[in-house]
PDB file of C-alpha atoms in Angstrom:
ATOM      1  CA  MET A1377      -0.001  -0.005   0.001  1.00 52.00           C
ATOM      2  CA  ASP A1378       1.191   3.476  -0.747  1.00 52.00           C
ATOM      3  CA  ILE A1379       0.821   6.540   1.491  1.00 54.00           C
ATOM      4  CA  PHE A1380      -2.219   7.803  -0.453  1.00 52.00           C
ATOM      5  CA  THR A1381      -4.157   4.552   0.150  1.00 53.00           C
ATOM      6  CA  ILE A1382      -3.370   4.507   3.881  1.00 51.00           C
ATOM      7  CA  ASN A1383      -4.376   8.163   4.202  1.00 53.00           C
ATOM      8  CA  THR A1384      -7.660   7.536   2.388  1.00 52.00           C
ATOM      9  CA  LEU A1385      -8.518   4.600   4.679  1.00 53.00           C
ATOM     10  CA  ASN A1386      -8.004   6.733   7.773  1.00 59.00           C
ATOM     11  CA  HIS A1387     -10.635   9.255   6.649  1.00 63.00           C
ATOM     12  CA  GLN A1388     -13.510   6.773   6.372  1.00 72.00           C
ATOM     13  CA  PRO A1389     -14.639   7.168  10.025  1.00 72.00           C
ATOM     14  CA  MET A1390     -14.547  10.964   9.628  1.00 75.00           C
ATOM     15  CA  LYS A1391     -16.737  10.729   6.517  1.00 78.00           C
ATOM     16  CA  LYS A1392     -19.331   8.740   8.487  1.00 77.00           C
ATOM     17  CA  LEU A1393     -19.322  11.338  11.294  1.00 79.00           C
ATOM     18  CA  LEU A1394     -19.814  14.191   8.845  1.00 84.00           C
ATOM     19  CA  SER A1395     -22.411  12.380   6.755  1.00 84.00           C
ATOM     20  CA  SER A1396     -26.142  13.086   7.074  1.00 83.00           C
ATOM     21  CA  LEU A1397     -26.853   9.376   6.606  1.00 85.00           C
ATOM     22  CA  PRO A1398     -27.561   7.271   9.708  1.00 86.00           C
ATOM     23  CA  ILE A1399     -24.773   5.089  11.074  1.00 87.00           C
ATOM     24  CA  ASN A1400     -27.331   2.614  12.497  1.00 93.00           C
ATOM     25  CA  LEU A1401     -30.870   3.970  12.521  1.00 95.00           C
ATOM     26  CA  ASP A1402     -32.400   0.862  14.032  1.00 96.00           C
ATOM     27  CA  LEU A1403     -30.004   0.843  16.973  1.00 97.00           C
ATOM     28  CA  GLY A1404     -30.727   4.527  17.553  1.00 96.00           C
ATOM     29  CA  LEU A1405     -34.499   3.879  17.562  1.00 97.00           C
ATOM     30  CA  LEU A1406     -34.009   0.983  19.981  1.00 98.00           C
ATOM     31  CA  LEU A1407     -32.042   3.164  22.385  1.00 98.00           C
ATOM     32  CA  ILE A1408     -34.629   5.921  22.248  1.00 98.00           C
ATOM     33  CA  ARG A1409     -37.461   3.426  22.798  1.00 98.00           C
ATOM     34  CA  LEU A1410     -35.663   1.811  25.726  1.00 98.00           C
ATOM     35  CA  ILE A1411     -34.632   5.005  27.486  1.00 98.00           C
ATOM     36  CA  ILE A1412     -37.873   6.959  26.990  1.00 98.00           C
ATOM     37  CA  GLY A1413     -39.966   3.857  27.712  1.00 98.00           C
ATOM     38  CA  ILE A1414     -38.176   3.030  30.962  1.00 98.00           C
ATOM     39  CA  LEU A1415     -38.317   6.622  32.175  1.00 98.00           C
ATOM     40  CA  MET A1416     -42.061   6.914  31.490  1.00 98.00           C
ATOM     41  CA  ALA A1417     -42.777   3.439  32.882  1.00 98.00           C
ATOM     42  CA  CYS A1418     -41.234   4.616  36.159  1.00 98.00           C
ATOM     43  CA  TYR A1419     -43.767   7.489  36.293  1.00 96.00           C
ATOM     44  CA  GLY A1420     -46.600   5.039  35.660  1.00 97.00           C
ATOM     45  CA  TYR A1421     -45.277   2.466  38.147  1.00 98.00           C
ATOM     46  CA  GLN A1422     -45.108   5.146  40.839  1.00 97.00           C
ATOM     47  CA  LYS A1423     -48.764   6.040  40.181  1.00 95.00           C
ATOM     48  CA  LEU A1424     -49.730   2.350  40.159  1.00 96.00           C
ATOM     49  CA  THR A1425     -48.027   1.501  43.447  1.00 97.00           C
ATOM     50  CA  HIS A1426     -49.360   4.649  45.181  1.00 95.00           C
ATOM     51  CA  PHE A1427     -52.795   4.502  43.588  1.00 94.00           C
ATOM     52  CA  GLU A1428     -54.863   5.811  46.521  1.00 92.00           C
ATOM     53  CA  ASP A1429     -52.493   8.660  47.312  1.00 90.00           C
ATOM     54  CA  THR A1430     -52.339   9.708  43.673  1.00 89.00           C
ATOM     55  CA  ALA A1431     -56.128   9.446  43.274  1.00 88.00           C
ATOM     56  CA  ALA A1432     -56.559  12.327  45.728  1.00 85.00           C
ATOM     57  CA  TYR A1433     -54.539  14.580  43.403  1.00 83.00           C
ATOM     58  CA  PHE A1434     -56.473  13.341  40.354  1.00 83.00           C
ATOM     59  CA  ASN A1435     -59.760  14.567  41.863  1.00 80.00           C
ATOM     60  CA  GLU A1436     -58.716  17.977  40.504  1.00 81.00           C
ATOM     61  CA  VAL A1437     -58.009  16.605  37.026  1.00 82.00           C
ATOM     62  CA  ASN A1438     -60.870  16.781  34.521  1.00 80.00           C
ATOM     63  CA  PHE A1439     -60.276  14.681  31.422  1.00 84.00           C
ATOM     64  CA  LEU A1440     -63.220  14.720  28.992  1.00 83.00           C
ATOM     65  CA  GLY A1441     -65.611  15.334  31.876  1.00 81.00           C
ATOM     66  CA  MET A1442     -64.163  12.484  33.987  1.00 82.00           C
ATOM     67  CA  THR A1443     -62.549  13.116  37.369  1.00 78.00           C
ATOM     68  CA  GLY A1444     -61.076  11.023  40.124  1.00 79.00           C
ATOM     69  CA  LYS A1445     -59.864   7.499  39.506  1.00 90.00           C
ATOM     70  CA  VAL A1446     -60.903   7.155  35.843  1.00 90.00           C
ATOM     71  CA  PRO A1447     -58.301   9.657  34.511  1.00 91.00           C
ATOM     72  CA  LEU A1448     -55.745   8.088  36.876  1.00 92.00           C
ATOM     73  CA  VAL A1449     -56.399   4.595  35.469  1.00 94.00           C
ATOM     74  CA  LEU A1450     -56.127   5.948  31.905  1.00 95.00           C
ATOM     75  CA  THR A1451     -52.860   7.695  32.826  1.00 95.00           C
ATOM     76  CA  ILE A1452     -51.430   4.516  34.397  1.00 96.00           C
ATOM     77  CA  PHE A1453     -52.471   2.564  31.313  1.00 98.00           C
ATOM     78  CA  ALA A1454     -50.633   5.027  29.073  1.00 97.00           C
ATOM     79  CA  GLU A1455     -47.580   5.690  31.207  1.00 97.00           C
ATOM     80  CA  PHE A1456     -46.917   2.169  32.470  1.00 98.00           C
ATOM     81  CA  PHE A1457     -48.501  -0.446  30.186  1.00 98.00           C
ATOM     82  CA  CYS A1458     -48.076   1.426  26.883  1.00 98.00           C
ATOM     83  CA  SER A1459     -44.478   2.209  27.845  1.00 98.00           C
ATOM     84  CA  LEU A1460     -43.828  -1.519  28.356  1.00 98.00           C
ATOM     85  CA  LEU A1461     -45.224  -2.162  24.883  1.00 98.00           C
ATOM     86  CA  LEU A1462     -43.029   0.600  23.489  1.00 98.00           C
ATOM     87  CA  ILE A1463     -39.936  -0.856  25.155  1.00 98.00           C
ATOM     88  CA  ALA A1464     -40.602  -4.230  23.542  1.00 97.00           C
ATOM     89  CA  GLY A1465     -41.546  -2.652  20.275  1.00 97.00           C
ATOM     90  CA  LEU A1466     -44.883  -4.468  20.329  1.00 97.00           C
ATOM     91  CA  LEU A1467     -47.832  -2.644  18.734  1.00 97.00           C
ATOM     92  CA  SER A1468     -45.553   0.394  18.872  1.00 97.00           C
ATOM     93  CA  ARG A1469     -47.605   2.927  16.953  1.00 97.00           C
ATOM     94  CA  LEU A1470     -50.813   1.904  18.694  1.00 98.00           C
ATOM     95  CA  SER A1471     -49.117   2.177  22.111  1.00 98.00           C
ATOM     96  CA  LEU A1472     -47.843   5.632  21.203  1.00 98.00           C
ATOM     97  CA  ILE A1473     -51.369   7.026  20.704  1.00 98.00           C
ATOM     98  CA  PRO A1474     -52.344   6.943  24.433  1.00 98.00           C
ATOM     99  CA  LEU A1475     -48.913   8.256  25.336  1.00 98.00           C
ATOM    100  CA  LEU A1476     -49.288  11.152  22.863  1.00 98.00           C
ATOM    101  CA  ILE A1477     -52.800  11.916  24.198  1.00 97.00           C
ATOM    102  CA  CYS A1478     -51.560  11.810  27.807  1.00 96.00           C
ATOM    103  CA  MET A1479     -48.546  14.084  27.186  1.00 97.00           C
ATOM    104  CA  GLY A1480     -50.562  16.366  24.905  1.00 96.00           C
ATOM    105  CA  TYR A1481     -53.198  16.777  27.623  1.00 94.00           C
ATOM    106  CA  ILE A1482     -50.538  17.625  30.177  1.00 93.00           C
ATOM    107  CA  VAL A1483     -48.923  20.193  27.868  1.00 96.00           C
ATOM    108  CA  VAL A1484     -52.167  21.859  26.778  1.00 94.00           C
ATOM    109  CA  VAL A1485     -54.380  21.633  29.871  1.00 91.00           C
ATOM    110  CA  MET A1486     -52.202  21.030  32.935  1.00 90.00           C
ATOM    111  CA  ASP A1487     -49.196  23.112  31.881  1.00 89.00           C
ATOM    112  CA  LYS A1488     -51.357  25.659  29.987  1.00 90.00           C
ATOM    113  CA  MET A1489     -49.035  25.511  26.952  1.00 92.00           C
ATOM    114  CA  GLU A1490     -46.017  26.684  29.011  1.00 89.00           C
ATOM    115  CA  ILE A1491     -43.473  24.735  27.004  1.00 91.00           C
ATOM    116  CA  TYR A1492     -40.573  26.420  28.727  1.00 89.00           C
ATOM    117  CA  THR A1493     -40.071  28.355  31.952  1.00 88.00           C
ATOM    118  CA  SER A1494     -37.278  30.325  33.543  1.00 87.00           C
ATOM    119  CA  GLY A1495     -35.543  28.229  36.151  1.00 78.00           C
ATOM    120  CA  ASP A1496     -32.546  28.411  38.418  1.00 83.00           C
ATOM    121  CA  HIS A1497     -30.258  27.319  35.613  1.00 84.00           C
ATOM    122  CA  GLY A1498     -31.813  29.292  32.763  1.00 89.00           C
ATOM    123  CA  VAL A1499     -34.610  28.158  30.499  1.00 90.00           C
ATOM    124  CA  GLU A1500     -36.167  24.796  31.402  1.00 89.00           C
ATOM    125  CA  ILE A1501     -38.202  22.797  28.910  1.00 90.00           C
ATOM    126  CA  GLY A1502     -41.320  21.009  30.163  1.00 92.00           C
ATOM    127  CA  HIS A1503     -40.899  17.266  30.525  1.00 95.00           C
ATOM    128  CA  ALA A1504     -44.301  16.482  29.050  1.00 96.00           C
ATOM    129  CA  PHE A1505     -43.477  18.525  25.944  1.00 97.00           C
ATOM    130  CA  LEU A1506     -40.176  16.689  25.473  1.00 97.00           C
ATOM    131  CA  TYR A1507     -41.880  13.313  25.846  1.00 98.00           C
ATOM    132  CA  PHE A1508     -44.584  14.431  23.391  1.00 98.00           C
ATOM    133  CA  VAL A1509     -42.018  15.404  20.734  1.00 98.00           C
ATOM    134  CA  ILE A1510     -40.074  12.151  21.138  1.00 98.00           C
ATOM    135  CA  TYR A1511     -43.252  10.067  20.986  1.00 98.00           C
ATOM    136  CA  LEU A1512     -44.340  11.941  17.878  1.00 98.00           C
ATOM    137  CA  ALA A1513     -40.979  11.275  16.225  1.00 98.00           C
ATOM    138  CA  LEU A1514     -41.220   7.580  17.121  1.00 98.00           C
ATOM    139  CA  PHE A1515     -44.741   7.495  15.718  1.00 98.00           C
ATOM    140  CA  PHE A1516     -43.448   8.745  12.346  1.00 97.00           C
ATOM    141  CA  THR A1517     -40.263   6.619  12.263  1.00 96.00           C
ATOM    142  CA  GLY A1518     -41.710   3.389  13.681  1.00 96.00           C
ATOM    143  CA  PRO A1519     -39.951   1.123  16.175  1.00 96.00           C
ATOM    144  CA  GLY A1520     -37.092   0.055  13.904  1.00 95.00           C
ATOM    145  CA  ARG A1521     -35.755  -3.389  13.033  1.00 95.00           C
ATOM    146  CA  TYR A1522     -34.957  -4.343  16.651  1.00 96.00           C
ATOM    147  CA  SER A1523     -38.570  -4.709  17.788  1.00 96.00           C
ATOM    148  CA  VAL A1524     -41.203  -7.388  18.215  1.00 96.00           C
ATOM    149  CA  ASP A1525     -43.237  -5.604  15.504  1.00 95.00           C
ATOM    150  CA  ALA A1526     -40.425  -6.076  12.997  1.00 94.00           C
ATOM    151  CA  ALA A1527     -39.935  -9.729  13.958  1.00 94.00           C
ATOM    152  CA  VAL A1528     -43.665 -10.513  13.664  1.00 94.00           C
ATOM    153  CA  LEU A1529     -44.192  -8.586  10.438  1.00 88.00           C
ATOM    154  CA  LYS A1530     -41.012  -9.936   8.812  1.00 82.00           C
ATOM    155  CA  LYS A1531     -41.766 -10.981   5.255  1.00 59.00           C
TER     156      LYS A1531
END
């Protein structure tokens, strides 16, 4: 090999880093699904294990005319059970619909469209808004190749 060939081989990793093409899209989608799913499932699990305590807070929540335990059960379904489906990549787009509705409701009604606020460390973005945007992106991209959906629907 001459010097030109060796030099050309060394620039391949740099070309990948500067490229707009994905290095491994499916692995990236898996990581996003796992991380966002686990974080949201923790919220739902907390509500599930402290159901009665959380129900007192939900008496103030009015979701489509329902108050009390009904909105709490719907929230637990979305945050915990739909997150578990998302982690597995099973019925991914269907499981994202309740999650999108839940986070959308929090952003619009509970947070009154305050997407960002001034905090101690500068501007802080609302968690529900971030979850909503990530869920929306996953809805459009799908779960990726490393999912139960992909394994079941494999042709």
